[in-house]
Amino acid sequence: PGGSRIAFLPGPVLLLGAPGVGKGTQAKAIMAAWGIPQISTGDILREIRNRDLQPSVIADRLLNEGKLHEDDLSRMAAGKLVSDALVNDMVAARLEEPDTVRGYILDGFPRTLVQADWLDGYLASSRDGFPVVAVSLRVNERQLLLRITGRRSCPICKRIYNVHLKPPVADTVCDFDQTVLEQRADDTEAVFAERMRAYAEQTAPVLEHYRALGRFAEVDGDATVEAVTESILAAVEHLRE
């Protein structure tokens, strides 16, 4: 993928997949191929929370429109969940910025059917009426478990290893500086099981929603990073025909 694809108008693209399938890696590759932004609800929330350090167009707009209140800001600062309605308003404000005109990748939204229904309605009434297309990365659950629980990183050089799939020469230390490798606190089987349960309950119905609408494709996430990227690009181009 590269410059030859830059003339294509991808419109709104939703990447779906269970924890650990590689959505973040693929989003970056798609952004580069099509020259479109990634719209992340996590990034929007961080931008609003940090508005005292750096101006936030989205926060100013929502405050002026009476859609964001001091108690909402307090909840965000405390790391608490905000309402679907407020998340929808945040996304709407971000989608109205000029860099989204050709398309964008949705990251972390919609997470629920309620959010998906709102998004469909919002896009149907927007400037171009371009509906979202959804692409799901499919990876065997056992493979996902190995990817996540086997993940280790070097605290010095930041290299990433996997004790099951891409192990260091010695079990516990970095090949390059012999520093003891670290495991993230949430890269455990128990946390993985909980994240998979939440995904099945909340996000899997979103997948079925777009499948039923005929705006859905599934690609093999077990292939090489480059092959997965190519499959996603081809799937979106096909769905937009």
C-alpha positions as a Python dict, from the first residue, in 0.01 Angstrom:
ca = {
    (1, 'P'): (0, 0, 0),
    (2, 'G'): (115, 355, -66),
    (3, 'G'): (65, 667, -269),
    (4, 'S'): (-118, 487, -550),
    (5, 'R'): (-415, 448, -312),
    (6, 'I'): (-429, 809, -195),
    (7, 'A'): (-700, 906, -449),
    (8, 'F'): (-943, 648, -306),
    (9, 'L'): (-1211, 784, -72),
    (10, 'P'): (-1243, 527, 209),
    (11, 'G'): (-1505, 714, 412),
    (12, 'P'): (-1567, 599, 771),
    (13, 'V'): (-1391, 268, 848),
    (14, 'L'): (-1447, 71, 1168),
    (15, 'L'): (-1177, -179, 1271),
    (16, 'L'): (-1309, -456, 1496),
    (17, 'G'): (-1143, -746, 1669),
    (18, 'A'): (-1080, -905, 2005),
    (19, 'P'): (-807, -776, 2241),
    (20, 'G'): (-461, -842, 2100),
    (21, 'V'): (-555, -886, 1731),
    (22, 'G'): (-337, -593, 1622),
    (23, 'K'): (-591, -316, 1555),
    (24, 'G'): (-349, -42, 1660),
    (25, 'T'): (-75, -162, 1427),
    (26, 'Q'): (-317, -192, 1137),
    (27, 'A'): (-475, 148, 1200),
    (28, 'K'): (-134, 314, 1159),
    (29, 'A'): (-73, 132, 830),
    (30, 'I'): (-417, 230, 695),
    (31, 'M'): (-364, 593, 796),
    (32, 'A'): (-41, 596, 595),
    (33, 'A'): (-195, 423, 291),
    (34, 'W'): (-499, 651, 259),
    (35, 'G'): (-384, 968, 435),
    (36, 'I'): (-675, 966, 680),
    (37, 'P'): (-685, 1022, 1058),
    (38, 'Q'): (-756, 775, 1334),
    (39, 'I'): (-1047, 885, 1554),
    (40, 'S'): (-996, 744, 1902),
    (41, 'T'): (-1241, 804, 2187),
    (42, 'G'): (-949, 749, 2426),
    (43, 'D'): (-753, 1029, 2256),
    (44, 'I'): (-1057, 1261, 2267),
    (45, 'L'): (-1107, 1196, 2640),
    (46, 'R'): (-737, 1260, 2709),
    (47, 'E'): (-751, 1584, 2506),
    (48, 'I'): (-1047, 1709, 2711),
    (49, 'R'): (-890, 1603, 3042),
    (50, 'N'): (-566, 1787, 2951),
    (51, 'R'): (-737, 2105, 2830),
    (52, 'D'): (-570, 2310, 3108),
    (53, 'L'): (-229, 2220, 2963),
    (54, 'Q'): (-320, 2247, 2595),
    (55, 'P'): (-627, 2408, 2430),
    (56, 'S'): (-900, 2163, 2322),
    (57, 'V'): (-1129, 2262, 2034),
    (58, 'I'): (-1364, 1976, 2122),
    (59, 'A'): (-1390, 2071, 2491),
    (60, 'D'): (-1452, 2439, 2409),
    (61, 'R'): (-1719, 2352, 2158),
    (62, 'L'): (-1905, 2109, 2386),
    (63, 'L'): (-1884, 2347, 2683),
    (64, 'N'): (-2022, 2634, 2471),
    (65, 'E'): (-2306, 2414, 2345),
    (66, 'G'): (-2394, 2304, 2698),
    (67, 'K'): (-2316, 1938, 2620),
    (68, 'L'): (-2019, 1917, 2858),
    (69, 'H'): (-2046, 2015, 3225),
    (70, 'E'): (-1815, 2048, 3524),
    (71, 'D'): (-1942, 1722, 3675),
    (72, 'D'): (-1855, 1544, 3346),
    (73, 'L'): (-1503, 1687, 3367),
    (74, 'S'): (-1474, 1568, 3728),
    (75, 'R'): (-1583, 1216, 3625),
    (76, 'M'): (-1324, 1210, 3346),
    (77, 'A'): (-1052, 1333, 3580),
    (78, 'A'): (-1139, 1048, 3818),
    (79, 'G'): (-1121, 797, 3531),
    (80, 'K'): (-1491, 715, 3554),
    (81, 'L'): (-1710, 615, 3260),
    (82, 'V'): (-1909, 887, 3084),
    (83, 'S'): (-2251, 847, 2928),
    (84, 'D'): (-2313, 717, 2576),
    (85, 'A'): (-2474, 1052, 2493),
    (86, 'L'): (-2160, 1246, 2588),
    (87, 'V'): (-1930, 1003, 2403),
    (88, 'N'): (-2153, 1045, 2095),
    (89, 'D'): (-2132, 1426, 2124),
    (90, 'M'): (-1751, 1406, 2152),
    (91, 'V'): (-1726, 1188, 1843),
    (92, 'A'): (-1962, 1417, 1649),
    (93, 'A'): (-1748, 1720, 1736),
    (94, 'R'): (-1431, 1540, 1624),
    (95, 'L'): (-1588, 1419, 1299),
    (96, 'E'): (-1674, 1775, 1203),
    (97, 'E'): (-1307, 1875, 1193),
    (98, 'P'): (-1171, 1927, 837),
    (99, 'D'): (-921, 1637, 835),
    (100, 'T'): (-1207, 1382, 827),
    (101, 'V'): (-1353, 1489, 493),
    (102, 'R'): (-1204, 1197, 294),
    (103, 'G'): (-1252, 937, 563),
    (104, 'Y'): (-1121, 818, 898),
    (105, 'I'): (-1058, 506, 1106),
    (106, 'L'): (-1276, 463, 1414),
    (107, 'D'): (-1088, 325, 1714),
    (108, 'G'): (-1279, 225, 2027),
    (109, 'F'): (-1612, 348, 1891),
    (110, 'P'): (-1882, 228, 1850),
    (111, 'R'): (-1837, -20, 2134),
    (112, 'T'): (-2205, -95, 2183),
    (113, 'L'): (-2518, -133, 1972),
    (114, 'V'): (-2654, 192, 2115),
    (115, 'Q'): (-2346, 375, 1988),
    (116, 'A'): (-2361, 195, 1651),
    (117, 'D'): (-2725, 299, 1601),
    (118, 'W'): (-2636, 659, 1687),
    (119, 'L'): (-2340, 656, 1445),
    (120, 'D'): (-2554, 517, 1160),
    (121, 'G'): (-2811, 791, 1214),
    (122, 'Y'): (-2549, 1063, 1242),
    (123, 'L'): (-2373, 957, 921),
    (124, 'A'): (-2703, 922, 731),
    (125, 'S'): (-2779, 1288, 806),
    (126, 'S'): (-2422, 1417, 758),
    (127, 'R'): (-2279, 1618, 470),
    (128, 'D'): (-2222, 1321, 238),
    (129, 'G'): (-2433, 1041, 390),
    (130, 'F'): (-2135, 803, 362),
    (131, 'P'): (-2211, 497, 583),
    (132, 'V'): (-1948, 323, 792),
    (133, 'V'): (-1796, -4, 672),
    (134, 'A'): (-1664, -251, 930),
    (135, 'V'): (-1367, -485, 899),
    (136, 'S'): (-1304, -749, 1165),
    (137, 'L'): (-963, -903, 1228),
    (138, 'R'): (-1008, -1273, 1304),
    (139, 'V'): (-744, -1450, 1515),
    (140, 'N'): (-776, -1785, 1692),
    (141, 'E'): (-848, -1727, 2063),
    (142, 'R'): (-566, -1958, 2170),
    (143, 'Q'): (-327, -1756, 1954),
    (144, 'L'): (-451, -1433, 2112),
    (145, 'L'): (-389, -1577, 2457),
    (146, 'L'): (-32, -1667, 2359),
    (147, 'R'): (23, -1320, 2208),
    (148, 'I'): (-92, -1140, 2521),
    (149, 'T'): (32, -1361, 2806),
    (150, 'G'): (367, -1419, 2636),
    (151, 'R'): (438, -1048, 2579),
    (152, 'R'): (755, -918, 2748),
    (153, 'S'): (942, -591, 2701),
    (154, 'C'): (1287, -457, 2777),
    (155, 'P'): (1258, -152, 3008),
    (156, 'I'): (1581, -7, 2863),
    (157, 'C'): (1568, -47, 2484),
    (158, 'K'): (1189, -106, 2464),
    (159, 'R'): (1224, -413, 2239),
    (160, 'I'): (921, -642, 2252),
    (161, 'Y'): (948, -1021, 2283),
    (162, 'N'): (701, -1303, 2318),
    (163, 'V'): (811, -1603, 2523),
    (164, 'H'): (583, -1830, 2317),
    (165, 'L'): (611, -1684, 1966),
    (166, 'K'): (928, -1470, 1950),
    (167, 'P'): (1137, -1561, 2255),
    (168, 'P'): (1467, -1403, 2357),
    (169, 'V'): (1778, -1625, 2345),
    (170, 'A'): (1770, -1649, 2726),
    (171, 'D'): (1429, -1687, 2886),
    (172, 'T'): (1418, -1375, 3102),
    (173, 'V'): (1662, -1119, 2959),
    (174, 'C'): (1692, -893, 2654),
    (175, 'D'): (1915, -1020, 2372),
    (176, 'F'): (2074, -675, 2329),
    (177, 'D'): (2146, -539, 2677),
    (178, 'Q'): (2079, -838, 2906),
    (179, 'T'): (1823, -638, 3107),
    (180, 'V'): (1557, -847, 3282),
    (181, 'L'): (1240, -839, 3071),
    (182, 'E'): (914, -710, 3216),
    (183, 'Q'): (552, -826, 3181),
    (184, 'R'): (270, -571, 3194),
    (185, 'A'): (41, -620, 3493),
    (186, 'D'): (-264, -671, 3271),
    (187, 'D'): (-100, -923, 3036),
    (188, 'T'): (-232, -1217, 3239),
    (189, 'E'): (-469, -1500, 3158),
    (190, 'A'): (-728, -1373, 3411),
    (191, 'V'): (-732, -1022, 3264),
    (192, 'F'): (-743, -1163, 2911),
    (193, 'A'): (-1046, -1377, 3002),
    (194, 'E'): (-1226, -1072, 3143),
    (195, 'R'): (-1147, -860, 2835),
    (196, 'M'): (-1272, -1138, 2606),
    (197, 'R'): (-1593, -1164, 2808),
    (198, 'A'): (-1649, -788, 2779),
    (199, 'Y'): (-1574, -801, 2406),
    (200, 'A'): (-1824, -1087, 2352),
    (201, 'E'): (-2096, -905, 2547),
    (202, 'Q'): (-2051, -552, 2413),
    (203, 'T'): (-1862, -542, 2086),
    (204, 'A'): (-1948, -872, 1915),
    (205, 'P'): (-2311, -753, 1867),
    (206, 'V'): (-2172, -445, 1683),
    (207, 'L'): (-1995, -684, 1445),
    (208, 'E'): (-2320, -871, 1378),
    (209, 'H'): (-2504, -541, 1329),
    (210, 'Y'): (-2278, -439, 1038),
    (211, 'R'): (-2270, -793, 901),
    (212, 'A'): (-2653, -784, 878),
    (213, 'L'): (-2635, -450, 696),
    (214, 'G'): (-2396, -595, 436),
    (215, 'R'): (-2123, -344, 523),
    (216, 'F'): (-1888, -594, 683),
    (217, 'A'): (-1579, -796, 594),
    (218, 'E'): (-1360, -1034, 792),
    (219, 'V'): (-989, -1079, 733),
    (220, 'D'): (-735, -1328, 867),
    (221, 'G'): (-538, -1151, 1141),
    (222, 'D'): (-291, -1440, 1173),
    (223, 'A'): (-109, -1346, 850),
    (224, 'T'): (194, -1114, 836),
    (225, 'V'): (134, -749, 928),
    (226, 'E'): (176, -645, 564),
    (227, 'A'): (-62, -914, 436),
    (228, 'V'): (-327, -817, 693),
    (229, 'T'): (-298, -451, 589),
    (230, 'E'): (-340, -543, 222),
    (231, 'S'): (-646, -756, 305),
    (232, 'I'): (-808, -468, 498),
    (233, 'L'): (-744, -215, 219),
    (234, 'A'): (-884, -455, -43),
    (235, 'A'): (-1188, -536, 173),
    (236, 'V'): (-1279, -167, 219),
    (237, 'E'): (-1229, -94, -151),
    (238, 'H'): (-1461, -385, -234),
    (239, 'L'): (-1726, -271, 16),
    (240, 'R'): (-1717, 81, -137),
    (241, 'E'): (-1770, -43, -495),
}
